[in-house]
Short mmCIF file of C-alpha atoms in Angstrom, two decimals:
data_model
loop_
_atom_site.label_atom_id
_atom_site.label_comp_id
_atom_site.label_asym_id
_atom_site.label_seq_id
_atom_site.Cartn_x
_atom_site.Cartn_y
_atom_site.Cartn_z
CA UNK F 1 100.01 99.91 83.07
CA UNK F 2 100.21 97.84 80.10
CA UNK F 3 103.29 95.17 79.75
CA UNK F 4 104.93 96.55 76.78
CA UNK F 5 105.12 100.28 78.40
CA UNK F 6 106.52 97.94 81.40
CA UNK F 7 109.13 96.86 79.90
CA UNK F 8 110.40 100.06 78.45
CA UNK F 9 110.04 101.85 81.93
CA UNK F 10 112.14 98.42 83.40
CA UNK F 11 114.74 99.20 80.40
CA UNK F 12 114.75 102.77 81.30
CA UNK F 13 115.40 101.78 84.70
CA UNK F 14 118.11 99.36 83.74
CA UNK F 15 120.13 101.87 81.34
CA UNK F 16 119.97 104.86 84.83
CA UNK F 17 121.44 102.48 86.85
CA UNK F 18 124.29 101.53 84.06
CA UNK F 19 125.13 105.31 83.35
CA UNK F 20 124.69 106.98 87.03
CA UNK F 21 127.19 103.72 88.53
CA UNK F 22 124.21 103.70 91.29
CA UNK F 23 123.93 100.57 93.44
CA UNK F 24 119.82 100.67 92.44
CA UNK F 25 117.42 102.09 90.76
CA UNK F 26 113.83 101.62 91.54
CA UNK F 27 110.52 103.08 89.97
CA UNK F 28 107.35 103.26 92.60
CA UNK F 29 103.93 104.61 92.40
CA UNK F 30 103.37 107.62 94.09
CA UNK F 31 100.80 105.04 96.30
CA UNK F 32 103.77 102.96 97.37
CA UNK F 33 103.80 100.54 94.84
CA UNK F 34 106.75 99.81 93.67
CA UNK F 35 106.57 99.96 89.32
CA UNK F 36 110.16 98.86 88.59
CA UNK F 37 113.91 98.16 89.44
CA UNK F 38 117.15 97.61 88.57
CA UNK F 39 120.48 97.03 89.73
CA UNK F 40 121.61 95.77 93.47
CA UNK F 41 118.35 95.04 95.19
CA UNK F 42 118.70 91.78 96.59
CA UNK F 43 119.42 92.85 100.21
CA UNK F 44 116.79 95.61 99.93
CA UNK F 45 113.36 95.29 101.08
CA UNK F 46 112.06 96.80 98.35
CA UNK F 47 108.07 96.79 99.30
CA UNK F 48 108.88 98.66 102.67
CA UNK F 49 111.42 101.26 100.88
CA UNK F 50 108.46 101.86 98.26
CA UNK F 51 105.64 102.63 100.70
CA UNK F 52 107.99 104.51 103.16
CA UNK F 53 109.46 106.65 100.32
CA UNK F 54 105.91 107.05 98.76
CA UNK F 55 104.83 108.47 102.49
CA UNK F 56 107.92 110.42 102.52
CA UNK F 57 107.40 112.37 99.02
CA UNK F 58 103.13 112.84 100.11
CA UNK F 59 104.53 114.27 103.13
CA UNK F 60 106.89 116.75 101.34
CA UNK F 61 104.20 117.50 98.93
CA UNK F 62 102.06 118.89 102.13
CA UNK F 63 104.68 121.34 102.88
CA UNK F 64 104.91 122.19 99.29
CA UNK F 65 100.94 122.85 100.35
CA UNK F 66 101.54 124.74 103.10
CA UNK F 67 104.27 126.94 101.55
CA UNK F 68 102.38 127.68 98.76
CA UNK F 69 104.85 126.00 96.37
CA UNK F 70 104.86 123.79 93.53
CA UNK F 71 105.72 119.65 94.39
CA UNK F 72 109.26 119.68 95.57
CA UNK F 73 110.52 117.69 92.97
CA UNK F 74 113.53 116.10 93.92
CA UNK F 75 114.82 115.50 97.39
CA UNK F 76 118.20 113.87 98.43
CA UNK F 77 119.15 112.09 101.90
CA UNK F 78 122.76 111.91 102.40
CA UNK F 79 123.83 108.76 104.68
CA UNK F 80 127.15 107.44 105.95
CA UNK F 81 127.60 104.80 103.11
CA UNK F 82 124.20 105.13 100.98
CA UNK F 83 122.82 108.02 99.59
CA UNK F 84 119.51 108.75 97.98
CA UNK F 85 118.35 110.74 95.40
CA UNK F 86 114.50 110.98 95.19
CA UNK F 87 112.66 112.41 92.10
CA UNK F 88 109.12 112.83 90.95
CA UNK F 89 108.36 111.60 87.28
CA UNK F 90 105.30 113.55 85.45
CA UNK F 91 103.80 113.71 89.06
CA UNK F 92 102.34 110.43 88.95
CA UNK F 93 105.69 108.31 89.49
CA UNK F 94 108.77 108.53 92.19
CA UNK F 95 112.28 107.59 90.74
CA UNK F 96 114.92 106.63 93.57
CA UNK F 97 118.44 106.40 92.61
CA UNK F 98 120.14 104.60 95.83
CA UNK F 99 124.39 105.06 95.12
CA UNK F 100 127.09 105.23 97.30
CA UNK F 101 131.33 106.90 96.82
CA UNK F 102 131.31 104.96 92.99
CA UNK F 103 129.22 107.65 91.40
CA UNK F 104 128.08 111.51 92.42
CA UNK F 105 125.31 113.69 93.47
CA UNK F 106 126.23 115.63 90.19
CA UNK F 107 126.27 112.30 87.87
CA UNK F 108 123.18 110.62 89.73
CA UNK F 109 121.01 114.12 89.05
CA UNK F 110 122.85 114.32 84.95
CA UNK F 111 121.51 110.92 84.15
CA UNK F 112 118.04 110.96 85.89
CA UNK F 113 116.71 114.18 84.41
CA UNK F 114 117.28 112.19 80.94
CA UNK F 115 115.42 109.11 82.84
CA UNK F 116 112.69 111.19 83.62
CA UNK F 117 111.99 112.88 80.33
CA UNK F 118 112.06 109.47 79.14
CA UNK F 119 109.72 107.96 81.52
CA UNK F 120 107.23 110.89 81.31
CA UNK F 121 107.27 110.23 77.71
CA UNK F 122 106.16 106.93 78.58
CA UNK F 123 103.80 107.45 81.17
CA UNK F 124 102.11 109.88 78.15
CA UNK F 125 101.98 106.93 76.32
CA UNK F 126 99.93 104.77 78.68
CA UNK F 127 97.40 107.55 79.20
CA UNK F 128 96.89 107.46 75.42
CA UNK F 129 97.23 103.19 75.47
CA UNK F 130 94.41 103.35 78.58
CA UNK F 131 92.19 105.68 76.48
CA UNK F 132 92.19 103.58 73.64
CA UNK F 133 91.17 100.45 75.84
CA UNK F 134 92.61 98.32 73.61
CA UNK F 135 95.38 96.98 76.62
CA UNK F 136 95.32 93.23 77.26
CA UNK F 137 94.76 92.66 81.26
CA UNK F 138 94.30 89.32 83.13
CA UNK F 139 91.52 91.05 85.08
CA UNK F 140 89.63 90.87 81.85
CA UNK F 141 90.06 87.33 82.54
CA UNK F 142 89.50 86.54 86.23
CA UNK F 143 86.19 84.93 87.05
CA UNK F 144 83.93 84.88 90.04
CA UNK F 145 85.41 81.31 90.30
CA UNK F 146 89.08 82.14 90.55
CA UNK F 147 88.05 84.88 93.26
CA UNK F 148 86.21 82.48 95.38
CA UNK F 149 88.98 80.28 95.55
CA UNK F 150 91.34 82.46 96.90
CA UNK F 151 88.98 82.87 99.67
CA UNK F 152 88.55 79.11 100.46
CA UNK F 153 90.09 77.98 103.45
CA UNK X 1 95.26 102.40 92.44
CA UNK X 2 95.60 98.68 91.82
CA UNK X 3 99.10 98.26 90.20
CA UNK X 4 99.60 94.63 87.76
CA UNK X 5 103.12 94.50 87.46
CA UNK X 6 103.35 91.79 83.98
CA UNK X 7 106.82 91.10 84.87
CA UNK X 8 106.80 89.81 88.27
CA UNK X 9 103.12 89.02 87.84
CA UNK X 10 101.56 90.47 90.47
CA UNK X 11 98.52 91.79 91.37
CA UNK X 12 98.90 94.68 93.93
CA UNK X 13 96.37 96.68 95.76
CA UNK X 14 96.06 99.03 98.87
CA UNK X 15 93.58 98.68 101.43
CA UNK X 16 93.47 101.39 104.14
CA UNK X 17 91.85 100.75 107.79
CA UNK X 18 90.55 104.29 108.97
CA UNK X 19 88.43 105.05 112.09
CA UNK X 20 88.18 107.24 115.35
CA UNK X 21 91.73 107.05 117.48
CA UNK X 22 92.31 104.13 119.46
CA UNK X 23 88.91 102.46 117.74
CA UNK X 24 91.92 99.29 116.81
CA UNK X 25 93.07 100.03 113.51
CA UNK X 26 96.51 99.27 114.44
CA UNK X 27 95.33 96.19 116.71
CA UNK X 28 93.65 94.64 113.15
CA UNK X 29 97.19 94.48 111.64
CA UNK X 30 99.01 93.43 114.55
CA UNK X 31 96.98 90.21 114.34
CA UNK X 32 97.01 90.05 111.15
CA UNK X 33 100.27 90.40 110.90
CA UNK X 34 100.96 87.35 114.23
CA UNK X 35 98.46 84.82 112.33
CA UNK X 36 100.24 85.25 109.35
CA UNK X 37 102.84 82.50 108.04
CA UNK X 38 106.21 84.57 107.49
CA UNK X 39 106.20 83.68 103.70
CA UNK X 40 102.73 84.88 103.29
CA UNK X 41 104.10 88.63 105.16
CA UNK X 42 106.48 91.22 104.49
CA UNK X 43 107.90 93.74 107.40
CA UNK X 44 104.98 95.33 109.62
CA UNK X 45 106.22 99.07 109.20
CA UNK X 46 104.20 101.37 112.44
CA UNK X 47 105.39 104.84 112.23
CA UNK X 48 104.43 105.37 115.90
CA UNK X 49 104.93 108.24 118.51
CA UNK X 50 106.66 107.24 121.76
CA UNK X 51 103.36 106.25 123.32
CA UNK X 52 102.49 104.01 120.34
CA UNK X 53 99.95 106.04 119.10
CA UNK X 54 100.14 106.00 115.38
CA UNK X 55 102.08 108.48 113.78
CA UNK X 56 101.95 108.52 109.94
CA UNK X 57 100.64 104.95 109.58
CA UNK X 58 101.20 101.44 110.10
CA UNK X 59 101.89 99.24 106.57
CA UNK X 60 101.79 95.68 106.27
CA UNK X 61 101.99 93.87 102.77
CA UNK X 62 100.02 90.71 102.44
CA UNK X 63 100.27 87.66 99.64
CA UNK X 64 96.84 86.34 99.42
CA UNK X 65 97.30 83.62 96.92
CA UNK X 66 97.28 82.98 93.41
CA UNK X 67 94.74 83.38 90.73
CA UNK X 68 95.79 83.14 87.32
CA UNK X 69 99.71 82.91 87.80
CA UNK X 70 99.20 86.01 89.36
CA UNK X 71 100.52 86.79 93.09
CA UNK X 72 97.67 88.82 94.87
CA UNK X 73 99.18 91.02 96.94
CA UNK X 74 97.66 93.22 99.38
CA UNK X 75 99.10 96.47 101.17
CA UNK X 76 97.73 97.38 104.45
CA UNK X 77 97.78 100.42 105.60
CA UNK X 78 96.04 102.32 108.61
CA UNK X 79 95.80 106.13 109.30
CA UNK X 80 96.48 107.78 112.37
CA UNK X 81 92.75 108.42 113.74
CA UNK X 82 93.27 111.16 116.00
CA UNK X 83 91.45 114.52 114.55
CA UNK X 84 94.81 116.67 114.35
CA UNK X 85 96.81 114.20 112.16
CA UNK X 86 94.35 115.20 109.32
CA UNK X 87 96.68 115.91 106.45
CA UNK X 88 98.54 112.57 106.90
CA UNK X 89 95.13 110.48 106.86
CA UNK X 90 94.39 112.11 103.50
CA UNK X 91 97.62 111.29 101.97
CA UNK X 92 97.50 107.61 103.00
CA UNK X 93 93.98 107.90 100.76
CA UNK X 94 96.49 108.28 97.72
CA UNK X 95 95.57 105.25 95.37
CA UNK X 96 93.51 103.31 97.68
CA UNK X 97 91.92 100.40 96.28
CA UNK X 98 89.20 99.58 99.20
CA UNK X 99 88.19 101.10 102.99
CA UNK X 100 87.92 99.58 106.06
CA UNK X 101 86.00 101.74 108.79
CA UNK X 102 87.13 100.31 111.87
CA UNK X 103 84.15 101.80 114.61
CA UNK X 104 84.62 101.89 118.27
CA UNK X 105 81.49 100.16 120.05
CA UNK X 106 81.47 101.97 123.00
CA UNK X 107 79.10 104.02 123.77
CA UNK X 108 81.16 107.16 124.76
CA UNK X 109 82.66 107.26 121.20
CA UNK X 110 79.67 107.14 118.74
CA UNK X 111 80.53 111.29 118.26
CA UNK X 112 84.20 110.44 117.19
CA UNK X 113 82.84 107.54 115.02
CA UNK X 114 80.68 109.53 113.15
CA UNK X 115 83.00 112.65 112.80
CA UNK X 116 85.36 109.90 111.59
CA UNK X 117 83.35 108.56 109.13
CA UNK X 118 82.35 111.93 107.83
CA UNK X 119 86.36 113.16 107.71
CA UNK X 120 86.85 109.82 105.70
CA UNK X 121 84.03 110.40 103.39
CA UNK X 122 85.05 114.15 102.58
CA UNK X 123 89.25 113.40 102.49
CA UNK X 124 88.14 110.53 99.86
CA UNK X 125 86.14 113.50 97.85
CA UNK X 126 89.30 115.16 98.08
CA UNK X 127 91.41 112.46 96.51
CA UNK X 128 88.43 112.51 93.71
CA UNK X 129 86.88 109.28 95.33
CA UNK X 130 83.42 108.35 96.62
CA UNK X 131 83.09 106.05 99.55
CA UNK X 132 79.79 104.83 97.84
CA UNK X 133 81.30 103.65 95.14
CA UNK X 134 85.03 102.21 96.66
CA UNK X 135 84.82 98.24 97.95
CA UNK X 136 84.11 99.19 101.48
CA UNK X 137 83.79 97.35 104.74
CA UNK X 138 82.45 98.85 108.37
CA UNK X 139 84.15 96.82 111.64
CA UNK X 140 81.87 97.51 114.89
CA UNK X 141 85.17 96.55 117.17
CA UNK X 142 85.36 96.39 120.81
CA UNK X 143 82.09 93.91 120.78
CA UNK X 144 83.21 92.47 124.07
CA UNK X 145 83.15 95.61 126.14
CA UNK X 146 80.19 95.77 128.72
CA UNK X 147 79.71 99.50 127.69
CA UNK X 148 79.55 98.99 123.92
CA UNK X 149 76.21 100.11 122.07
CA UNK X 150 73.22 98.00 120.67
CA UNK X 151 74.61 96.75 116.62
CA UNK X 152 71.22 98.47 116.24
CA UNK X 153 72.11 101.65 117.42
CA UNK X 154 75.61 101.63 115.61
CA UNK X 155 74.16 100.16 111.96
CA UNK X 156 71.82 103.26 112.53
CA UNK X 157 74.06 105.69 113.00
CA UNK X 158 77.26 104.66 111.12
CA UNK X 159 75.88 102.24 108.21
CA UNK X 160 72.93 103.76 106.37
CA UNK X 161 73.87 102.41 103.16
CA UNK X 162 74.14 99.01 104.36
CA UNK X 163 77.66 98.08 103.91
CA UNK X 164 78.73 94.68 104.53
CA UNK X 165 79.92 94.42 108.27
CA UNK X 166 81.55 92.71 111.01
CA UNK X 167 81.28 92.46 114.68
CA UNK X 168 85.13 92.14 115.88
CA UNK X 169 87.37 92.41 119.26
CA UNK X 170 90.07 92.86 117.28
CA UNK X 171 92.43 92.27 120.91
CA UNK X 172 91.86 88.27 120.56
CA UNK X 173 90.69 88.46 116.73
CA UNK X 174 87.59 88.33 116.11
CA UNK X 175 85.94 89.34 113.38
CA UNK X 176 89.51 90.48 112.33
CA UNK X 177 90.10 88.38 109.14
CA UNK X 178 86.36 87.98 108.22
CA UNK X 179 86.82 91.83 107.79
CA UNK X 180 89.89 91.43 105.53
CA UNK X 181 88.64 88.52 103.42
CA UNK X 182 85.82 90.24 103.19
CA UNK X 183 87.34 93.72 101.86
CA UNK X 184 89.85 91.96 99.53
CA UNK X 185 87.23 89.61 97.86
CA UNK X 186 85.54 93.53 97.28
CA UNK X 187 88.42 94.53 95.94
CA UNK X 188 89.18 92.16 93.69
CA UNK X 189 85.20 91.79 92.38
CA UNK X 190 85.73 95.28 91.93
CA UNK X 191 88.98 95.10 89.73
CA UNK X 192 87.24 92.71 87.82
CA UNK X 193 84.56 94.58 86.87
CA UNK X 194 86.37 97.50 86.22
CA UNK X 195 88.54 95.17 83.62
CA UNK X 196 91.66 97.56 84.03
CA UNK X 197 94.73 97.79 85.66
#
């Protein structure tokens, strides 16, 4: 991922959780790590939610499997105060929309299939930017020094 | 797949500890996870069965330091080893950045250490990976049990390509964060190398 594609995923992210009135949005790689976020996520451990939500769509995907059907795109969890709506960008991202009794199932799903034609848009455009190999990247910078220190008790 | 997040500038990649069931996978993170200061750890997540036999798999993020003005941080993630929980094991594979294989030493489970190893090498092929070619690490644990095999016998059977490896009882911690050191410096040599996010 290259920062400038970063920051128009964040913005994407930012402008989904203006329009759907969700309490946060968050962007996470469909290995658990989480890409993006926006809105109230303060009081949310956001590393655990990405790797258990990551586990959770992989697992869905193996019933897709075993059903014979495409990825289940979009799942939804329904709690007492919180709900979650849980949807798979260009297969290679998950977008979670966590809301609550300001906004709607109906509004949350409206404004994330634009988010996710968006964000597949950009994902395209990363594929192209890694292609070209012309992305900056501080691993291009690390040295056998800086790795070594880490390691130094 | 290591993930640089510009922004927050981080580093982030996934290590995954597989092996035979009950070979200590889980055990490795649980120390980890006690000998770590609390601003160094996030939550220890163990999706366990009610007998504490991993269900879906134990996660544990890690900050390992800076290099650059960039947070390294490290996920750590186990499988569940025994033989029916196959499908999870390969979905935990998703985007992994480096391997532990955490063997059992006693005698009585070379067969599940080397069906293990096997099941990890073809799941990997599966996810489009090859183990000779990931950063990865064997751990020979359970070093202090009076019926564990010669290192001999296991480097034979379970390390042909010569791997770096540990000795470990992974119970009091031995050998545990050699192992880890070990894999992350691998991982990060190897992001390095590759030059790409």
């Amino acid at each position: 991922m290259f920062p400038e594609e970063q920051k128009q995923i964040a913005a994407v992210c930012v402008r989904l959780h203006r329009d759907s009135n969700a309490k946060a949005v968050l962007l996470i790689g469909r290995d658990g790590q989480p890409i993006a976020e926006a809105g109230e996520v303060g009081e949310i451990d956001v590393t655990s939610l990405s790797s258990l939500t990551a586990g959770n769509v992989a697992a869905t995907g193996g019933i897709s499997k075993i059903l014979r059907e495409k990825d289940f795109t979009s799942q939804f969890h329904e709690g007492e105060k919180t709900h979650v709506h849980i949807t798979l960008v260009a297969g290679r991202a998950i977008l979670v929309v966590l809301f609550d009794e300001r906004s709607s199932l109906g509004l949350v799903r409206l404004r994330v299939r634009r988010a996710t034609e968006e964000m597949a848009r950009l994902f395209e455009q990363v594929t192209r930017h890694a292609a070209s190999k012309t992305g900056p990247s501080i691993l291009n910078e690390i040295t056998d020094a800086d790795i070594d220190k880490l390691f130094n008790d | 797949m290591s993930f640089i997040n510009y922004s927050s500038r981080e580093i982030n990649c996934k290590l995954v500890y597989y092996g035979p069931g009950l070979g200590g996978k889980t055990t490795n993170l649980q120390f980890i996870y006690a000998r770590t200061s609390p601003e160094a750890k996030g939550k220890m997540i163990s999706l366990a069965t009610e007998t504490e036999r991993t269900l879906f798999f134990d996660f544990l993020p890690l900050s390992l330091g800076e290099i650059r003005g960039f947070k390294t941080r490290f996920h750590l993630y186990t499988v569940p080893g025994q033989v029916f929980y196959d499908a999870s094991r390969k979905l935990i594979l998703k985007g992994v950045d480096g391997v532990v294989f955490v063997a059992d030493s006693q005698n009585e489970r070379m067969e599940a250490n080397i069906e293990s190893l096997e099941n990890l090498r073809q799941n990997l092929i599966e996810q489009g990976y090859n183990l000779d070619k990931l950063p990865y690490i064997i751990q020979y644990n359970k070093r202090d049990l009076p019926n564990a095999a010669s290192m001999d016998e296991l480097r034979q059977l379970l390390n042909p390509t010569h791997v770096p490896e540990f000795e470990a009882c992974a119970t009091t911690g031995i050998g545990v964060f050699e192992t880890l050191k070990s894999i992350a410096k691998a991982v990060l040599t190897e992001l390095k190398r590759g030059g790409g996010g």
